[in-house]
Amino acid sequence: MNKTNLLWLTAVAVHTYLFYNQAQGYNAPVFSLVLIVLVGAAHRALLSFRYWWMGATMQLIAAIAVGWHVSGWLQTIYVCSLFVFVGLTYAPRSSLHLAWLNGLVGAFLGGFANHLPVLRKEFSAQTGKTFQGLFRFKPSFLVFPFSVTTAFYFLYNWANPAFTVDFSFFTTHINFLFIGAKLIGIVWLCPLFFPWGIESAVEEDSRRKDELVRIRKVKKGILPLMLRYQNQQGVLLFGMLNALISCFILFNVLQMLIPDLQQTPKGFSEQVHEGFNALFISVLVAIWLIMYYFKANQNFYPKRKRLVQLSLLWIVLNGLLTVFTFYKNALYIDVFGLTFKRIWVYMALGLTFGGLLFTFIKIIYLKSNWYLIRRTSWLVYGVLICYGLVDWDRLITWYNIKEAKNLDMGYITELGPTKLPYLLELIQQKDARIVGFENKIKTQIKNWKYYHREHQDWQSRTLDEDWLRKIMIEQ
């Protein structure tokens, strides 16, 4: 058995030990760390690729988040990060979306099916001619003979019920769930050690460079005319957009300084969310317009200076609008407290600012649209992964109880179980803010204690669960 096969089977054994008959918990970060070491040992060349390390780090962070406070959403993110890691093992320079696709295809039978003929050949070589005849055929070759024989067995059993085979041995001595877990590990871990993917898609992706290249195969006279038309149109468009967004920002500032301008039928919450929606659409359209007017040879047009200046000004003004929306959301949180929607607004504003920054770099350093797509996709992916590191239910409960001027206790009681120690403390203090919710909170505490009265195996436990058990049960 060669080294790669041995590392593959080691990964399968570790996967089975950690996850068989277990929920996701501490087993996730342990498995991810072991997997990175084993894959790195199998493919030393990958250690020099930055994107492979990024994929490995992201899936390790996602695994740590699962081991901290597991949830259905985090489990999905963790599995997706493993697909990305598989894809980057096959093509470490590929774009994020293609890495995910290659990982998905490879993990679901693609990689194993591609490696199966090699396994049959190696097995036949090691066992001699005894099994060569059997492994020469495809599995489908055996289906018809076995099916007909089984049908005749049941026919004879029907004719004489005493003619039967006792299958109880298989049901009592063979653990089919364990075998299934082993097979799942064998199949989905195979492309990590014997990489496989969509080669044509990888080749096409490699041709999409981050740097712009001037196109010269155009009929003489046509290209300058097209470039001049697009340039003049872009200057007019961005000039008008800059004037409009400047007026909008100025009006919003005056609204804050002059109370008479704040007369609006909409509430503060609606203003914040609709303001964010308008900003988000504005930035998406801005990026799309810049991708359109700064494509191909337009970036090399000699008279592009005015268009560049107006586009950069448009990016800066959208950045100021982002900061202003951030400030309004902060004021809203100061009065009404944190919620998941308000946290998501902060995340989206951060992503918006990052998208504007990459767009700025694209214009200044003559980058292609693919550069913008690749960097933005990694930014979104990284934010989603890191979002899972925070126990937001716990943070929201703590912040709203300590800092919020208006506490929505109905919202707090609907959060996850890590809110319970803070609510228990309010009950013990006989805080007036829990009037009307005390029985509901006590029921939630009682139910949590009942369902967690027994210790789980270490693989299935999480950091939050151990923290809650220490406070709610062991004290």
Short mmCIF file of C-alpha atoms in Angstrom, two decimals, residues 41-443:
data_model
loop_
_atom_site.label_atom_id
_atom_site.label_comp_id
_atom_site.label_asym_id
_atom_site.label_seq_id
_atom_site.Cartn_x
_atom_site.Cartn_y
_atom_site.Cartn_z
CA ALA A 41 1.51 15.40 3.87
CA ALA A 42 -0.03 13.75 0.78
CA HIS A 43 0.50 16.77 -1.50
CA ARG A 44 3.56 18.72 -0.38
CA ALA A 45 3.35 20.99 -3.44
CA LEU A 46 0.07 22.48 -2.14
CA LEU A 47 1.88 24.03 0.81
CA SER A 48 3.27 26.74 -1.47
CA PHE A 49 -0.15 27.90 -2.72
CA ARG A 50 -1.73 30.83 -0.89
CA TYR A 51 -5.31 30.02 -1.88
CA TRP A 52 -5.01 26.45 -0.63
CA TRP A 53 -3.94 27.80 2.77
CA MET A 54 -6.83 30.25 2.68
CA GLY A 55 -9.27 27.41 1.98
CA ALA A 56 -7.75 25.30 4.76
CA THR A 57 -7.89 28.20 7.22
CA MET A 58 -11.49 29.02 6.39
CA GLN A 59 -12.70 25.47 6.90
CA LEU A 60 -10.76 25.29 10.19
CA ILE A 61 -12.40 28.53 11.39
CA ALA A 62 -15.81 27.15 10.39
CA ALA A 63 -15.02 23.97 12.34
CA ILE A 64 -14.03 26.00 15.42
CA ALA A 65 -17.35 27.85 15.17
CA VAL A 66 -19.19 24.51 15.10
CA GLY A 67 -17.24 23.32 18.14
CA TRP A 68 -18.12 26.55 19.94
CA HIS A 69 -21.86 26.84 19.33
CA VAL A 70 -23.26 24.47 16.74
CA SER A 71 -26.41 25.30 14.78
CA GLY A 72 -28.02 24.17 11.54
CA TRP A 73 -26.73 27.25 9.73
CA LEU A 74 -23.16 26.73 10.98
CA GLN A 75 -23.23 23.06 10.01
CA THR A 76 -24.19 24.05 6.45
CA ILE A 77 -21.37 26.62 6.28
CA TYR A 78 -18.90 24.05 7.60
CA VAL A 79 -19.87 21.46 4.98
CA CYS A 80 -19.61 24.10 2.22
CA SER A 81 -16.14 25.08 3.48
CA LEU A 82 -15.08 21.44 3.19
CA PHE A 83 -16.26 21.40 -0.44
CA VAL A 84 -14.18 24.53 -1.13
CA PHE A 85 -11.17 22.86 0.50
CA VAL A 86 -11.63 19.77 -1.68
CA GLY A 87 -11.87 21.95 -4.81
CA LEU A 88 -8.76 23.95 -3.95
CA THR A 89 -6.85 20.72 -3.39
CA TYR A 90 -7.58 19.82 -7.03
CA ALA A 91 -6.96 23.31 -8.49
CA PRO A 92 -5.33 25.62 -5.90
CA ARG A 93 -5.38 28.64 -8.22
CA SER A 94 -9.06 28.40 -9.16
CA SER A 95 -11.75 30.94 -8.33
CA LEU A 96 -13.82 30.40 -5.21
CA HIS A 97 -17.05 29.48 -7.00
CA LEU A 98 -15.25 26.95 -9.19
CA ALA A 99 -13.44 25.45 -6.18
CA TRP A 100 -16.81 24.91 -4.49
CA LEU A 101 -18.25 23.30 -7.63
CA ASN A 102 -15.24 20.99 -8.09
CA GLY A 103 -15.39 20.04 -4.42
CA LEU A 104 -19.09 19.28 -4.63
CA VAL A 105 -18.73 17.15 -7.76
CA GLY A 106 -15.62 15.41 -6.48
CA ALA A 107 -17.02 14.62 -3.03
CA PHE A 108 -20.24 13.14 -4.43
CA LEU A 109 -18.80 10.04 -6.13
CA GLY A 110 -16.90 11.92 -8.87
CA GLY A 111 -13.47 11.58 -7.27
CA PHE A 112 -14.06 8.04 -5.99
CA ALA A 113 -15.52 6.83 -9.30
CA ASN A 114 -12.47 8.21 -11.12
CA HIS A 115 -10.10 6.46 -8.69
CA LEU A 116 -11.96 3.13 -8.60
CA PRO A 117 -10.30 1.66 -11.75
CA VAL A 118 -6.89 2.39 -10.18
CA LEU A 119 -7.95 0.62 -7.00
CA ARG A 120 -9.16 -2.42 -8.96
CA LYS A 121 -5.86 -2.58 -10.83
CA GLU A 122 -3.79 -2.29 -7.64
CA PHE A 123 -5.93 -4.86 -5.84
CA SER A 124 -5.63 -7.33 -8.71
CA ALA A 125 -1.87 -6.84 -8.85
CA GLN A 126 -1.52 -7.56 -5.13
CA THR A 127 -3.89 -10.56 -4.97
CA GLY A 128 -2.61 -12.23 -8.13
CA LYS A 129 -4.76 -13.83 -10.81
CA THR A 130 -7.34 -15.14 -8.35
CA PHE A 131 -9.43 -11.96 -8.40
CA GLN A 132 -8.46 -10.60 -11.78
CA GLY A 133 -11.40 -12.27 -13.49
CA LEU A 134 -13.86 -10.77 -11.00
CA PHE A 135 -12.47 -7.24 -11.06
CA ARG A 136 -12.20 -7.25 -14.82
CA PHE A 137 -15.97 -6.68 -14.99
CA LYS A 138 -17.95 -3.60 -14.03
CA PRO A 139 -20.29 -3.87 -11.01
CA SER A 140 -23.29 -3.71 -13.37
CA PHE A 141 -22.13 -7.04 -14.90
CA LEU A 142 -23.00 -8.84 -11.65
CA VAL A 143 -26.42 -7.29 -11.12
CA PHE A 144 -28.44 -9.57 -13.44
CA PRO A 145 -27.02 -12.94 -12.23
CA PHE A 146 -27.46 -12.05 -8.57
CA SER A 147 -30.97 -10.68 -9.14
CA VAL A 148 -32.17 -13.82 -10.97
CA THR A 149 -30.63 -16.12 -8.36
CA THR A 150 -32.30 -14.18 -5.56
CA ALA A 151 -35.67 -14.36 -7.34
CA PHE A 152 -35.37 -18.17 -7.66
CA TYR A 153 -34.44 -18.45 -3.99
CA PHE A 154 -37.70 -16.77 -2.98
CA LEU A 155 -39.58 -18.97 -5.48
CA TYR A 156 -38.19 -22.16 -3.90
CA ASN A 157 -38.81 -20.77 -0.40
CA TRP A 158 -42.43 -20.14 -1.36
CA ALA A 159 -42.76 -23.74 -2.62
CA ASN A 160 -41.19 -25.16 0.58
CA PRO A 161 -41.09 -22.76 3.57
CA ALA A 162 -38.63 -25.07 5.34
CA PHE A 163 -36.08 -24.19 2.68
CA THR A 164 -34.82 -20.91 4.15
CA VAL A 165 -31.64 -19.10 5.07
CA ASP A 166 -31.25 -17.57 8.50
CA PHE A 167 -30.31 -13.90 7.99
CA SER A 168 -30.36 -13.09 11.70
CA PHE A 169 -26.59 -13.34 11.79
CA PHE A 170 -26.29 -10.31 9.52
CA THR A 171 -28.73 -8.22 11.55
CA THR A 172 -27.16 -9.08 14.94
CA HIS A 173 -23.45 -9.29 14.11
CA ILE A 174 -22.99 -6.76 11.32
CA ASN A 175 -23.34 -3.05 12.04
CA PHE A 176 -24.62 -1.69 8.76
CA LEU A 177 -24.67 1.90 10.06
CA PHE A 178 -20.98 1.63 10.89
CA ILE A 179 -20.24 0.21 7.45
CA GLY A 180 -22.28 3.01 5.86
CA ALA A 181 -20.34 5.64 7.82
CA LYS A 182 -17.09 4.06 6.62
CA LEU A 183 -18.24 4.06 3.00
CA ILE A 184 -19.34 7.70 3.19
CA GLY A 185 -15.91 8.66 4.53
CA ILE A 186 -14.16 6.62 1.82
CA VAL A 187 -16.16 8.28 -0.97
CA TRP A 188 -16.10 11.96 0.03
CA LEU A 189 -12.51 11.98 1.34
CA CYS A 190 -11.13 10.31 -1.79
CA PRO A 191 -10.77 13.52 -3.92
CA LEU A 192 -8.65 15.11 -1.19
CA PHE A 193 -5.96 12.47 -1.70
CA PHE A 194 -6.64 11.63 -5.34
CA PRO A 195 -7.79 15.03 -6.68
CA TRP A 196 -10.38 15.15 -9.43
CA GLY A 197 -12.47 17.92 -10.93
CA ILE A 198 -13.83 19.51 -14.09
CA GLU A 199 -10.62 20.10 -16.03
CA SER A 200 -12.17 22.16 -18.83
CA ALA A 201 -13.71 24.59 -16.32
CA VAL A 202 -10.35 24.99 -14.56
CA GLU A 203 -8.60 25.73 -17.86
CA GLU A 204 -11.23 28.31 -18.78
CA ASP A 205 -10.95 29.92 -15.35
CA SER A 206 -7.15 30.12 -15.63
CA ARG A 207 -7.54 32.13 -18.85
CA ARG A 208 -9.54 34.80 -16.99
CA LYS A 209 -6.64 36.89 -15.69
CA ASP A 210 -6.77 39.51 -12.94
CA GLU A 211 -4.68 41.93 -14.98
CA LEU A 212 -6.13 43.71 -17.99
CA VAL A 213 -4.66 43.06 -21.43
CA ARG A 214 -5.08 45.52 -24.27
CA ILE A 215 -7.02 44.13 -27.25
CA ARG A 216 -5.40 45.11 -30.55
CA LYS A 217 -7.25 42.94 -33.09
CA VAL A 218 -9.80 45.61 -34.07
CA LYS A 219 -10.26 47.35 -37.40
CA LYS A 220 -8.44 50.64 -37.60
CA GLY A 221 -10.59 53.65 -36.80
CA ILE A 222 -13.47 51.75 -35.23
CA LEU A 223 -11.93 51.24 -31.76
CA PRO A 224 -11.08 54.94 -31.06
CA LEU A 225 -14.58 55.97 -32.11
CA MET A 226 -16.21 53.43 -29.77
CA LEU A 227 -13.91 54.35 -26.89
CA ARG A 228 -14.57 58.08 -27.31
CA TYR A 229 -18.34 57.52 -27.35
CA GLN A 230 -18.25 55.33 -24.19
CA ASN A 231 -15.90 57.75 -22.46
CA GLN A 232 -18.07 60.80 -23.10
CA GLN A 233 -21.22 58.94 -22.09
CA GLY A 234 -19.53 57.74 -18.88
CA VAL A 235 -18.34 61.25 -17.99
CA LEU A 236 -21.86 62.62 -18.38
CA LEU A 237 -23.43 59.76 -16.41
CA PHE A 238 -21.01 59.83 -13.47
CA GLY A 239 -21.13 63.61 -13.36
CA MET A 240 -24.92 63.52 -12.96
CA LEU A 241 -24.77 60.68 -10.42
CA ASN A 242 -22.16 62.51 -8.33
CA ALA A 243 -24.34 65.62 -8.25
CA LEU A 244 -27.38 63.58 -7.20
CA ILE A 245 -25.67 61.59 -4.43
CA SER A 246 -24.02 64.78 -3.11
CA CYS A 247 -27.44 66.40 -2.75
CA PHE A 248 -28.78 63.27 -1.05
CA ILE A 249 -25.94 63.14 1.49
CA LEU A 250 -26.25 66.88 2.17
CA PHE A 251 -29.99 66.55 2.74
CA ASN A 252 -29.49 63.68 5.19
CA VAL A 253 -26.95 65.72 7.16
CA LEU A 254 -29.30 68.72 7.27
CA GLN A 255 -32.09 66.44 8.47
CA MET A 256 -30.02 65.57 11.51
CA LEU A 257 -29.14 69.22 12.21
CA ILE A 258 -32.54 70.82 11.51
CA PRO A 259 -35.47 69.11 13.31
CA ASP A 260 -38.09 70.62 10.95
CA LEU A 261 -36.69 68.56 8.06
CA GLN A 262 -37.28 65.31 9.96
CA GLN A 263 -41.03 65.34 9.41
CA THR A 264 -41.69 61.97 7.79
CA PRO A 265 -44.52 59.46 8.17
CA LYS A 266 -42.00 56.61 8.43
CA GLY A 267 -40.66 55.37 11.75
CA PHE A 268 -36.97 55.33 12.63
CA SER A 269 -36.69 51.57 12.04
CA GLU A 270 -38.24 51.84 8.59
CA GLN A 271 -35.98 54.76 7.71
CA VAL A 272 -32.85 52.83 8.68
CA HIS A 273 -33.78 49.66 6.80
CA GLU A 274 -35.04 51.41 3.68
CA GLY A 275 -31.99 53.67 3.74
CA PHE A 276 -29.77 50.60 3.84
CA ASN A 277 -31.72 48.94 1.00
CA ALA A 278 -31.32 52.06 -1.13
CA LEU A 279 -27.60 52.19 -0.34
CA PHE A 280 -27.10 48.52 -1.15
CA ILE A 281 -28.83 48.84 -4.52
CA SER A 282 -26.92 52.06 -5.23
CA VAL A 283 -23.56 50.41 -4.58
CA LEU A 284 -24.40 47.32 -6.64
CA VAL A 285 -25.43 49.52 -9.57
CA ALA A 286 -22.31 51.66 -9.07
CA ILE A 287 -20.03 48.62 -9.25
CA TRP A 288 -21.87 47.31 -12.31
CA LEU A 289 -21.55 50.67 -14.08
CA ILE A 290 -17.84 50.84 -13.32
CA MET A 291 -17.37 47.29 -14.60
CA TYR A 292 -19.17 48.32 -17.79
CA TYR A 293 -17.32 51.59 -18.43
CA PHE A 294 -13.92 50.23 -17.43
CA LYS A 295 -13.86 47.05 -19.46
CA ALA A 296 -11.20 45.99 -21.95
CA ASN A 297 -9.57 48.84 -23.91
CA GLN A 298 -11.46 51.64 -22.18
CA ASN A 299 -8.82 51.32 -19.45
CA PHE A 300 -6.11 52.19 -21.99
CA TYR A 301 -7.90 55.13 -23.63
CA PRO A 302 -5.57 58.17 -23.50
CA LYS A 303 -8.35 60.63 -22.56
CA ARG A 304 -9.80 58.58 -19.71
CA LYS A 305 -8.58 60.88 -16.91
CA ARG A 306 -11.89 62.76 -16.40
CA LEU A 307 -13.87 59.49 -16.36
CA VAL A 308 -11.47 58.01 -13.80
CA GLN A 309 -11.75 61.08 -11.55
CA LEU A 310 -15.56 61.09 -11.63
CA SER A 311 -15.72 57.33 -11.02
CA LEU A 312 -13.38 57.54 -8.04
CA LEU A 313 -15.44 60.43 -6.67
CA TRP A 314 -18.58 58.29 -7.10
CA ILE A 315 -16.91 55.50 -5.08
CA VAL A 316 -15.85 57.91 -2.33
CA LEU A 317 -19.34 59.42 -2.07
CA ASN A 318 -20.88 55.95 -1.84
CA GLY A 319 -18.35 55.22 0.91
CA LEU A 320 -19.51 58.35 2.78
CA LEU A 321 -23.11 57.22 2.38
CA THR A 322 -22.09 53.84 3.82
CA VAL A 323 -20.54 55.53 6.86
CA PHE A 324 -23.63 57.66 7.32
CA THR A 325 -25.91 54.58 7.21
CA PHE A 326 -23.58 52.88 9.70
CA TYR A 327 -24.01 55.83 12.05
CA LYS A 328 -27.81 55.80 11.76
CA ASN A 329 -27.89 52.08 12.51
CA ALA A 330 -25.70 52.68 15.58
CA LEU A 331 -28.16 55.33 16.86
CA TYR A 332 -31.03 52.91 16.35
CA ILE A 333 -29.22 50.14 18.27
CA ASP A 334 -28.41 52.53 21.12
CA VAL A 335 -32.15 53.11 21.67
CA PHE A 336 -33.75 49.76 20.81
CA GLY A 337 -30.89 47.29 21.27
CA LEU A 338 -29.32 44.64 19.08
CA THR A 339 -31.22 42.23 16.84
CA PHE A 340 -30.02 39.86 14.15
CA LYS A 341 -31.33 42.18 11.42
CA ARG A 342 -29.33 45.12 12.79
CA ILE A 343 -26.22 42.95 12.99
CA TRP A 344 -26.76 41.85 9.40
CA VAL A 345 -26.98 45.51 8.40
CA TYR A 346 -23.52 46.03 9.91
CA MET A 347 -22.22 42.97 8.02
CA ALA A 348 -23.71 44.15 4.74
CA LEU A 349 -22.26 47.63 5.25
CA GLY A 350 -18.84 46.10 5.82
CA LEU A 351 -19.18 44.03 2.65
CA THR A 352 -20.36 47.13 0.78
CA PHE A 353 -17.31 49.09 1.92
CA GLY A 354 -15.04 46.19 0.90
CA GLY A 355 -16.68 46.00 -2.53
CA LEU A 356 -16.10 49.72 -3.03
CA LEU A 357 -12.47 49.34 -2.00
CA PHE A 358 -11.85 46.55 -4.51
CA THR A 359 -13.59 48.63 -7.19
CA PHE A 360 -11.27 51.54 -6.35
CA ILE A 361 -8.25 49.22 -6.73
CA LYS A 362 -9.60 47.90 -10.02
CA ILE A 363 -9.67 51.40 -11.54
CA ILE A 364 -6.32 52.58 -10.16
CA TYR A 365 -4.29 49.45 -10.92
CA LEU A 366 -6.04 48.42 -14.18
CA LYS A 367 -7.54 45.19 -12.90
CA SER A 368 -10.07 43.09 -14.79
CA ASN A 369 -13.68 42.45 -13.85
CA TRP A 370 -12.66 38.93 -12.86
CA TYR A 371 -10.34 40.43 -10.26
CA LEU A 372 -13.30 42.25 -8.75
CA ILE A 373 -15.49 39.14 -8.76
CA ARG A 374 -12.81 36.92 -7.22
CA ARG A 375 -11.81 39.33 -4.46
CA THR A 376 -15.40 40.16 -3.58
CA SER A 377 -16.40 36.49 -3.44
CA TRP A 378 -13.53 35.75 -1.04
CA LEU A 379 -14.55 38.73 1.07
CA VAL A 380 -18.16 37.49 1.32
CA TYR A 381 -16.96 33.96 2.06
CA GLY A 382 -14.59 35.14 4.79
CA VAL A 383 -17.24 37.30 6.45
CA LEU A 384 -19.76 34.45 6.46
CA ILE A 385 -17.20 32.09 8.01
CA CYS A 386 -16.08 34.58 10.68
CA TYR A 387 -19.71 35.49 11.44
CA GLY A 388 -20.13 32.00 12.87
CA LEU A 389 -17.38 32.54 15.46
CA VAL A 390 -19.59 34.85 17.53
CA ASP A 391 -22.38 33.57 19.75
CA TRP A 392 -24.83 36.26 18.69
CA ASP A 393 -27.69 35.03 20.89
CA ARG A 394 -25.50 35.46 23.93
CA LEU A 395 -24.13 38.83 22.79
CA ILE A 396 -27.59 40.22 21.95
CA THR A 397 -28.97 39.15 25.34
CA TRP A 398 -26.04 40.60 27.28
CA TYR A 399 -26.00 43.90 25.37
CA ASN A 400 -29.73 44.51 25.44
CA ILE A 401 -30.01 43.83 29.16
CA LYS A 402 -27.02 46.01 30.03
CA GLU A 403 -27.18 48.81 27.45
CA ALA A 404 -30.47 49.04 25.53
CA LYS A 405 -32.77 51.86 26.62
CA ASN A 406 -35.85 49.87 25.51
CA LEU A 407 -35.66 46.14 26.22
CA ASP A 408 -37.81 43.89 24.02
CA MET A 409 -38.10 40.89 26.36
CA GLY A 410 -40.39 39.05 23.93
CA TYR A 411 -37.58 39.05 21.36
CA ILE A 412 -34.97 37.99 23.93
CA THR A 413 -36.98 34.94 25.04
CA GLU A 414 -37.04 33.65 21.45
CA LEU A 415 -33.24 33.52 21.16
CA GLY A 416 -31.04 30.44 21.63
CA PRO A 417 -30.30 28.70 24.95
CA THR A 418 -27.20 30.78 25.76
CA LYS A 419 -29.56 33.58 26.83
CA LEU A 420 -30.75 31.53 29.82
CA PRO A 421 -28.02 32.39 32.39
CA TYR A 422 -28.68 36.12 31.92
CA LEU A 423 -32.44 35.66 32.21
CA LEU A 424 -31.97 33.45 35.29
CA GLU A 425 -29.96 36.27 36.84
CA LEU A 426 -32.84 38.69 36.17
CA ILE A 427 -35.26 36.28 37.87
CA GLN A 428 -33.00 36.03 40.92
CA GLN A 429 -32.77 39.83 41.05
CA LYS A 430 -36.58 40.11 40.60
CA ASP A 431 -36.03 42.56 37.76
CA ALA A 432 -39.23 44.37 36.77
CA ARG A 433 -38.47 43.97 33.06
CA ILE A 434 -39.31 40.23 33.12
CA VAL A 435 -42.84 40.70 34.46
CA GLY A 436 -45.13 38.59 32.31
CA PHE A 437 -42.24 36.45 30.99
CA GLU A 438 -41.09 34.76 34.19
CA ASN A 439 -43.06 31.52 33.70
CA LYS A 440 -41.92 31.21 30.09
CA ILE A 441 -38.28 31.66 31.10
CA LYS A 442 -38.55 29.11 33.92
CA THR A 443 -40.12 26.60 31.51
#
